Coordinates of N, CA and C in Angstrom, one line a residue:
M109 N -95.7 76.7 88.0 CA -96.5 76.6 86.8 C -97.8 77.2 87.0
G110 N -98.2 77.5 88.2 CA -99.5 78.2 88.5 C -99.5 79.6 87.9
K111 N -98.4 80.2 87.7 CA -98.3 81.5 87.1 C -98.7 81.5 85.6
M112 N -98.8 80.3 85.0 CA -99.2 80.3 83.6 C -100.8 80.4 83.4
W113 N -101.5 80.3 84.5 CA -102.9 80.4 84.5 C -103.4 81.8 84.7
G114 N -104.2 82.3 83.8 CA -104.8 83.6 84.0 C -104.0 84.8 83.6
D115 N -102.8 84.6 83.0 CA -102.0 85.7 82.6 C -102.0 85.9 81.1
A116 N -102.9 86.8 80.6 CA -103.1 86.9 79.1 C -101.8 87.6 78.5
T117 N -100.9 88.1 79.2 CA -99.7 88.7 78.6 C -98.6 87.7 78.3
L118 N -98.8 86.4 78.7 CA -97.8 85.4 78.4 C -97.9 85.0 76.9
P119 N -96.7 84.8 76.3 CA -96.8 84.4 74.9 C -97.3 83.0 74.8
Q120 N -97.8 82.7 73.6 CA -98.3 81.3 73.3 C -97.3 80.7 72.3
G121 N -97.3 79.4 72.3 CA -96.5 78.7 71.3 C -95.1 78.3 71.7
M122 N -94.4 77.7 70.8 CA -93.1 77.1 71.0 C -92.0 77.9 70.3
V123 N -90.8 77.6 70.8 CA -89.6 78.3 70.2 C -88.6 77.2 70.0
T124 N -87.8 77.3 69.0 CA -86.6 76.5 68.7 C -85.4 77.3 68.9
F125 N -84.5 76.9 69.8 CA -83.2 77.6 70.0 C -82.2 77.1 69.1
L126 N -81.4 78.0 68.4 CA -80.3 77.6 67.6 C -79.1 78.0 68.4
V127 N -78.3 77.0 68.9 CA -77.3 77.3 69.9 C -75.9 77.2 69.3
G128 N -75.1 78.2 69.6 CA -73.7 78.2 69.3 C -73.4 78.5 67.8
D129 N -72.2 78.5 67.5 CA -71.7 78.7 66.1 C -72.3 77.7 65.1
D130 N -72.5 76.5 65.5 CA -73.0 75.5 64.6 C -74.6 75.5 64.6
E131 N -75.2 76.3 65.3 CA -76.7 76.5 65.4 C -77.3 75.1 65.6
E132 N -76.9 74.4 66.6 CA -77.5 73.1 67.0 C -78.8 73.5 67.6
R133 N -79.8 72.6 67.4 CA -81.2 72.9 67.7 C -81.7 72.3 69.1
I134 N -82.4 73.1 69.8 CA -83.3 72.6 70.9 C -84.7 73.0 70.5
E135 N -85.5 72.0 70.1 CA -86.7 72.3 69.5 C -87.9 72.2 70.4
H136 N -89.0 72.9 70.0 CA -90.3 72.9 70.6 C -90.3 73.1 72.1
V137 N -89.8 74.3 72.5 CA -89.8 74.7 73.9 C -90.9 75.7 74.2
S138 N -91.7 75.5 75.2 CA -92.8 76.3 75.5 C -92.4 77.7 76.0
K139 N -92.8 78.7 75.2 CA -92.4 80.1 75.6 C -93.0 80.5 76.9
N140 N -94.2 80.1 77.2 CA -94.9 80.6 78.4 C -94.2 80.0 79.6
A141 N -93.8 78.7 79.5 CA -93.1 78.1 80.7 C -91.8 78.8 80.9
L142 N -91.0 79.1 79.9 CA -89.8 79.9 80.1 C -90.0 81.2 80.7
C143 N -91.1 81.9 80.4 CA -91.4 83.2 80.9 C -91.7 83.2 82.4
V144 N -92.4 82.2 82.8 CA -92.7 82.2 84.3 C -91.5 81.8 85.1
R145 N -90.5 81.2 84.5 CA -89.3 80.8 85.3 C -88.1 81.8 85.2
S146 N -88.2 82.7 84.2 CA -87.0 83.5 84.0 C -87.4 84.9 83.6
V147 N -87.0 86.0 84.3 CA -87.3 87.3 84.0 C -86.7 87.7 82.6
F148 N -85.6 87.1 82.3 CA -84.9 87.4 81.0 C -85.8 86.9 79.9
F149 N -86.3 85.7 80.0 CA -87.2 85.2 78.9 C -88.6 85.9 78.9
R150 N -89.0 86.4 80.1 CA -90.3 87.1 80.1 C -90.1 88.4 79.3
T151 N -88.9 89.0 79.4 CA -88.7 90.2 78.7 C -88.5 89.9 77.2
M152 N -87.7 88.9 76.9 CA -87.4 88.5 75.5 C -88.7 88.2 74.7
F153 N -89.6 87.5 75.3 CA -90.8 87.1 74.7 C -92.0 88.0 75.0
G154 N -91.7 89.2 75.6 CA -92.8 90.1 76.0 C -93.4 90.8 74.8
I155 N -94.5 91.4 75.2 CA -95.3 92.2 74.2 C -94.4 93.3 73.6
G156 N -94.4 93.3 72.2 CA -93.7 94.3 71.5 C -92.3 93.9 71.1
M157 N -91.8 92.7 71.6 CA -90.5 92.2 71.3 C -90.6 91.3 70.0
K158 N -89.6 91.4 69.1 CA -89.6 90.6 67.9 C -89.6 89.1 68.2
E159 N -89.0 88.6 69.3 CA -88.9 87.2 69.6 C -90.3 86.6 70.0
R160 N -91.2 87.5 70.4 CA -92.5 87.0 70.9 C -93.2 86.1 69.9
D161 N -93.1 86.4 68.6 CA -93.7 85.6 67.5 C -92.7 84.8 66.7
A162 N -91.5 84.9 67.1 CA -90.4 84.1 66.4 C -90.5 82.6 66.7
A163 N -90.3 81.8 65.6 CA -90.3 80.4 65.8 C -88.9 79.9 66.2
E164 N -87.9 80.7 65.9 CA -86.5 80.4 66.2 C -85.8 81.6 66.8
V165 N -84.9 81.3 67.8 CA -84.1 82.3 68.4 C -82.7 81.7 68.5
T166 N -81.7 82.6 68.0 CA -80.3 82.2 68.1 C -79.7 82.5 69.4
V167 N -78.9 81.6 70.0 CA -78.3 81.8 71.2 C -76.8 81.5 71.0
L168 N -76.0 82.6 71.1 CA -74.5 82.5 70.9 C -73.8 82.4 72.3
E169 N -72.5 82.2 72.2 CA -71.7 82.3 73.4 C -72.0 81.2 74.5
T170 N -72.4 80.0 74.0 CA -72.5 78.9 74.9 C -72.5 77.6 74.1
D171 N -72.6 76.5 74.7 CA -72.6 75.2 74.0 C -73.9 74.6 74.2
L172 N -74.2 73.6 73.4 CA -75.5 72.9 73.4 C -75.8 72.2 74.7
A173 N -74.9 71.5 75.2 CA -75.1 70.8 76.5 C -75.4 71.7 77.6
S174 N -74.7 72.8 77.7 CA -75.0 73.7 78.8 C -76.3 74.5 78.7
F175 N -76.6 74.9 77.5 CA -77.9 75.6 77.2 C -79.1 74.6 77.4
T176 N -78.9 73.4 77.0 CA -79.9 72.3 77.2 C -80.1 72.1 78.7
A177 N -79.0 72.1 79.5 CA -79.2 72.0 80.9 C -80.0 73.1 81.5
L178 N -79.7 74.3 81.0 CA -80.5 75.5 81.5 C -82.0 75.3 81.2
V179 N -82.3 75.0 79.9 CA -83.7 74.8 79.5 C -84.3 73.6 80.3
R180 N -83.6 72.5 80.5 CA -84.1 71.4 81.3 C -84.4 71.8 82.7
Y181 N -83.5 72.6 83.3 CA -83.8 73.1 84.6 C -85.0 74.0 84.7
L182 N -85.2 74.9 83.7 CA -86.3 75.8 83.7 C -87.6 75.0 83.6
L183 N -87.6 73.9 82.8 CA -88.9 73.2 82.6 C -89.1 72.1 83.6
T184 N -88.1 71.5 84.2 CA -88.3 70.4 85.1 C -87.8 70.6 86.5
D185 N -87.1 71.6 86.8 CA -86.4 71.9 88.1 C -85.4 70.8 88.4
Q186 N -84.8 70.2 87.4 CA -83.8 69.2 87.5 C -82.5 69.7 87.1
L187 N -81.4 69.6 87.9 CA -80.1 70.1 87.6 C -79.3 69.0 87.0
D188 N -78.8 69.2 85.8 CA -78.0 68.2 85.1 C -76.6 68.8 84.8
L189 N -75.6 68.2 85.6 CA -74.2 68.7 85.4 C -73.4 67.7 84.6
G190 N -74.0 66.7 84.0 CA -73.2 65.8 83.2 C -72.5 64.7 84.1
E191 N -71.6 64.0 83.5 CA -70.9 62.9 84.1 C -69.4 63.3 84.4
G192 N -68.9 62.7 85.4 CA -67.4 62.9 85.7 C -67.1 64.2 86.4
E193 N -66.2 64.1 87.3 CA -65.8 65.2 88.2 C -65.5 66.5 87.4
G194 N -64.5 66.4 86.5 CA -64.1 67.5 85.7 C -65.2 68.1 84.8
E195 N -66.0 67.2 84.2 CA -67.1 67.7 83.4 C -68.2 68.4 84.2
Q196 N -68.5 67.9 85.4 CA -69.5 68.5 86.3 C -69.0 69.9 86.7
A197 N -67.8 70.0 87.1 CA -67.3 71.3 87.5 C -67.3 72.3 86.3
R198 N -66.9 71.9 85.1 CA -67.0 72.8 83.9 C -68.4 73.2 83.6
R199 N -69.3 72.2 83.6 CA -70.7 72.5 83.4 C -71.3 73.4 84.4
A200 N -71.0 73.2 85.7 CA -71.5 74.1 86.7 C -71.0 75.5 86.5
L201 N -69.8 75.7 86.1 CA -69.2 77.0 85.8 C -70.0 77.7 84.7
V202 N -70.2 77.0 83.6 CA -70.9 77.6 82.4 C -72.4 77.8 82.8
L203 N -73.0 76.8 83.4 CA -74.4 76.9 83.8 C -74.6 78.1 84.8
R204 N -73.7 78.3 85.6 CA -73.8 79.4 86.6 C -73.8 80.7 85.8
Q205 N -72.9 80.9 84.9 CA -72.9 82.1 84.1 C -74.2 82.3 83.3
L206 N -74.7 81.2 82.7 CA -76.0 81.2 82.1 C -77.1 81.6 83.0
A207 N -77.1 81.1 84.2 CA -78.1 81.4 85.3 C -78.1 82.9 85.6
Q208 N -76.9 83.5 85.6 CA -76.7 84.9 85.9 C -77.3 85.7 84.7
K209 N -77.0 85.3 83.5 CA -77.4 86.0 82.3 C -78.9 85.9 82.2
Y210 N -79.5 84.7 82.4 CA -80.9 84.5 82.2 C -81.8 84.8 83.5
Q211 N -81.1 85.3 84.5 CA -81.8 85.7 85.7 C -82.6 84.6 86.4
V212 N -81.8 83.5 86.7 CA -82.4 82.4 87.4 C -81.6 82.2 88.7
P213 N -81.9 83.0 89.7 CA -81.1 83.0 90.9 C -81.0 81.6 91.6
R214 N -82.0 80.9 91.7 CA -82.0 79.6 92.4 C -81.0 78.6 91.7
L215 N -81.0 78.6 90.3 CA -80.0 77.8 89.6 C -78.6 78.3 89.8
E216 N -78.4 79.6 89.9 CA -77.1 80.2 90.2 C -76.6 79.6 91.5
L217 N -77.5 79.6 92.5 CA -77.1 79.1 93.8 C -76.7 77.6 93.8
L218 N -77.5 76.9 93.1 CA -77.3 75.4 93.0 C -75.9 75.2 92.3
C219 N -75.6 75.9 91.3 CA -74.3 75.8 90.6 C -73.2 76.2 91.5
A220 N -73.4 77.3 92.3 CA -72.3 77.7 93.2 C -72.1 76.6 94.3
Q221 N -73.1 76.0 94.7 CA -73.0 74.9 95.7 C -72.3 73.7 95.1
A222 N -72.6 73.4 93.9 CA -72.0 72.2 93.2 C -70.5 72.5 92.9
L223 N -70.2 73.8 92.6 CA -68.8 74.1 92.4 C -68.0 74.0 93.7
Q224 N -68.6 74.4 94.8 CA -67.9 74.3 96.1 C -67.7 72.8 96.5
E225 N -68.6 72.0 96.1 CA -68.5 70.6 96.5 C -67.6 69.8 95.5
S226 N -67.3 70.4 94.4 CA -66.4 69.7 93.4 C -64.9 70.1 93.5
V227 N -64.6 70.9 94.5 CA -63.2 71.2 94.6 C -62.4 70.0 95.1
G228 N -61.4 69.6 94.3 CA -60.6 68.4 94.5 C -59.2 68.6 93.9
P229 N -58.3 67.7 94.0 CA -57.0 67.8 93.5 C -57.0 68.2 92.0
A230 N -57.8 67.6 91.2 CA -57.8 67.8 89.7 C -58.6 69.1 89.3
T231 N -59.5 69.5 90.2 CA -60.3 70.7 89.8 C -59.9 72.0 90.5
A232 N -59.1 71.9 91.6 CA -58.9 73.1 92.4 C -58.3 74.3 91.6
V233 N -57.3 74.0 90.7 CA -56.6 75.1 90.0 C -57.5 75.7 88.9
P234 N -58.2 74.8 88.1 CA -59.1 75.4 87.1 C -60.2 76.2 87.8
L235 N -60.8 75.7 88.9 CA -61.8 76.4 89.6 C -61.3 77.7 90.2
L236 N -60.1 77.7 90.7 CA -59.4 78.8 91.3 C -59.3 79.9 90.2
E237 N -58.9 79.6 89.0 CA -58.8 80.6 88.0 C -60.2 81.1 87.6
A238 N -61.1 80.2 87.5 CA -62.5 80.6 87.1 C -63.0 81.6 88.2
A239 N -62.8 81.2 89.5 CA -63.3 82.1 90.6 C -62.7 83.4 90.5
H240 N -61.4 83.5 90.2 CA -60.7 84.7 90.0 C -61.3 85.6 88.9
T241 N -61.5 84.9 87.8 CA -62.1 85.6 86.6 C -63.5 86.1 86.9
M242 N -64.3 85.3 87.6 CA -65.7 85.7 87.9 C -65.9 86.6 89.1
G243 N -64.8 86.7 89.8 CA -64.9 87.6 91.0 C -65.7 86.9 92.2
D244 N -65.6 85.5 92.2 CA -66.3 84.8 93.2 C -65.3 84.6 94.4
G245 N -65.4 85.5 95.4 CA -64.5 85.5 96.5 C -64.6 84.2 97.4
R246 N -65.8 83.7 97.6 CA -65.9 82.5 98.4 C -65.3 81.3 97.8
L247 N -65.5 81.0 96.5 CA -64.9 79.9 95.8 C -63.4 80.1 95.7
L248 N -63.0 81.3 95.4 CA -61.6 81.6 95.4 C -60.9 81.2 96.7
A249 N -61.4 81.7 97.8 CA -60.8 81.4 99.1 C -60.8 79.9 99.4
Q250 N -61.9 79.2 99.0 CA -62.0 77.7 99.2 C -60.9 77.0 98.4
C251 N -60.7 77.4 97.1 CA -59.7 76.8 96.3 C -58.3 77.1 96.8
R252 N -58.1 78.3 97.2 CA -56.7 78.6 97.7 C -56.4 77.8 98.9
R253 N -57.4 77.7 99.8 CA -57.2 76.9 101.0 C -56.9 75.4 100.7
F254 N -57.7 74.9 99.7 CA -57.5 73.5 99.3 C -56.2 73.3 98.7
V255 N -55.7 74.2 97.9 CA -54.4 74.0 97.3 C -53.3 74.1 98.3
A256 N -53.5 75.0 99.3 CA -52.5 75.1 100.4 C -52.5 73.8 101.3
D257 N -53.6 73.3 101.5 CA -53.7 72.1 102.4 C -53.4 70.8 101.7
H258 N -53.5 70.7 100.4 CA -53.4 69.5 99.6 C -52.4 69.7 98.5
A259 N -51.3 70.4 98.7 CA -50.4 70.8 97.6 C -49.9 69.6 96.9
A260 N -49.4 68.6 97.6 CA -48.9 67.4 96.9 C -49.9 66.7 96.0
E261 N -51.1 66.6 96.5 CA -52.2 66.0 95.7 C -52.5 66.8 94.4
V262 N -52.6 68.1 94.6 CA -52.9 69.0 93.5 C -51.7 68.9 92.4
R263 N -50.5 68.9 92.9 CA -49.4 68.8 92.0 C -49.4 67.4 91.3
A264 N -49.6 66.4 92.0 CA -49.6 65.0 91.4 C -50.7 64.9 90.4
S265 N -51.8 65.6 90.5 CA -53.0 65.5 89.6 C -52.7 66.3 88.3
G266 N -51.7 67.1 88.3 CA -51.4 67.9 87.1 C -52.0 69.3 87.3
G267 N -52.4 69.7 88.5 CA -53.0 71.0 88.7 C -52.1 72.1 88.4
V268 N -50.8 72.0 88.8 CA -49.9 73.1 88.6 C -49.7 73.4 87.1
E269 N -49.7 72.3 86.3 CA -49.5 72.4 84.8 C -50.7 73.1 84.2
Q270 N -51.9 73.0 84.8 CA -53.1 73.6 84.3 C -53.2 75.1 84.5
L271 N -52.3 75.6 85.3 CA -52.3 77.0 85.7 C -52.0 77.9 84.4
R272 N -52.9 78.8 84.1 CA -52.7 79.7 83.0 C -52.6 81.2 83.3
D273 N -53.3 81.6 84.4 CA -53.4 83.0 84.8 C -52.2 83.4 85.7
L274 N -51.4 84.3 85.2 CA -50.2 84.8 86.0 C -50.6 85.4 87.3
G275 N -51.7 86.1 87.4 CA -52.2 86.7 88.6 C -52.5 85.6 89.6
V276 N -53.1 84.6 89.2 CA -53.4 83.5 90.1 C -52.1 82.8 90.6
A277 N -51.2 82.6 89.6 CA -49.9 82.0 90.0 C -49.2 82.8 91.0
K278 N -49.2 84.1 90.9 CA -48.6 85.0 91.9 C -49.3 84.9 93.2
G279 N -50.6 84.8 93.2 CA -51.3 84.6 94.4 C -51.0 83.3 95.1
L280 N -50.9 82.2 94.4 CA -50.5 80.9 95.0 C -49.1 80.9 95.5
L281 N -48.2 81.6 94.8 CA -46.8 81.7 95.3 C -46.8 82.5 96.6
G282 N -47.6 83.6 96.6 CA -47.7 84.4 97.9 C -48.2 83.5 99.0
D283 N -49.2 82.7 98.7 CA -49.8 81.8 99.8 C -48.7 80.8 100.3
A284 N -47.9 80.3 99.3 CA -46.9 79.3 99.7 C -45.8 80.0 100.5
L285 N -45.4 81.2 100.2 CA -44.4 81.9 100.9 C -44.9 82.3 102.3
D286 N -46.2 82.6 102.4 CA -46.8 82.9 103.8 C -46.8 81.6 104.6
Q287 N -47.0 80.5 104.0 CA -47.0 79.2 104.8 C -45.6 78.9 105.2
V288 N -44.6 79.1 104.4 CA -43.2 78.9 104.7 C -42.8 79.8 105.9
A289 N -43.2 81.1 105.8 CA -42.9 82.0 106.9 C -43.5 81.6 108.2
E290 N -44.8 81.1 108.2 CA -45.4 80.6 109.4 C -44.7 79.3 110.0
L291 N -44.3 78.5 109.1 CA -43.5 77.3 109.5 C -42.2 77.7 110.2
Q292 N -41.6 78.7 109.6 CA -40.3 79.1 110.2 C -40.5 79.8 111.5
K293 N -41.6 80.6 111.7 CA -41.9 81.2 113.0 C -42.1 80.1 114.0
G294 N -42.9 79.1 113.6 CA -43.2 77.9 114.5 C -41.9 77.2 114.9
A295 N -41.0 77.0 114.0 CA -39.7 76.3 114.2 C -38.9 77.1 115.2
L296 N -38.8 78.5 115.0 CA -38.0 79.3 115.8 C -38.6 79.3 117.3
R297 N -39.9 79.4 117.4 CA -40.6 79.3 118.7 C -40.3 78.0 119.5
S298 N -40.3 76.9 118.7 CA -40.0 75.6 119.3 C -38.5 75.5 119.8
H299 N -37.6 76.2 119.1 CA -36.2 76.1 119.5 C -35.9 77.1 120.7
S300 N -36.8 78.0 120.9 CA -36.5 79.0 122.0 C -36.7 78.5 123.3

């Protein structure tokens, strides 16, 4: 917050965000606070930009709860992932993408950590698909290992039925075949 002192280039005033297709409102957010926490907002509300003097800014391609969590983090340094295991994983995914877009690296890291901690029987497959889509090799490897080590639990939780991406399905099948081959080699060695 000390960066708000003595910088005459910071915008003054508040902004209301109109979020998503329904244009739900997040009202009276300090522009200068957003600017000192995010390079993206610093550019958006910078000198010469139309948003600098705008009272309202439309934000598409996200939902109100996730964008509210981003704004809350920027203003309070508090991470809000919602309630419940599945909701927290989904929010962490969306919030991580927002953190990338709005150039908030610390939030991105916190979300990545939350995602890694939320891998469980019910979340492993959706997180695996998301990691594949986002190109997150670390989360992808963690989810693959979890599915391999806890296959029965993942299957019992409905994880297999949640699978949508054929590429991920092929990868999981390949992992399963590799495990079978390893088991067969071990069995052959023990019989020799």
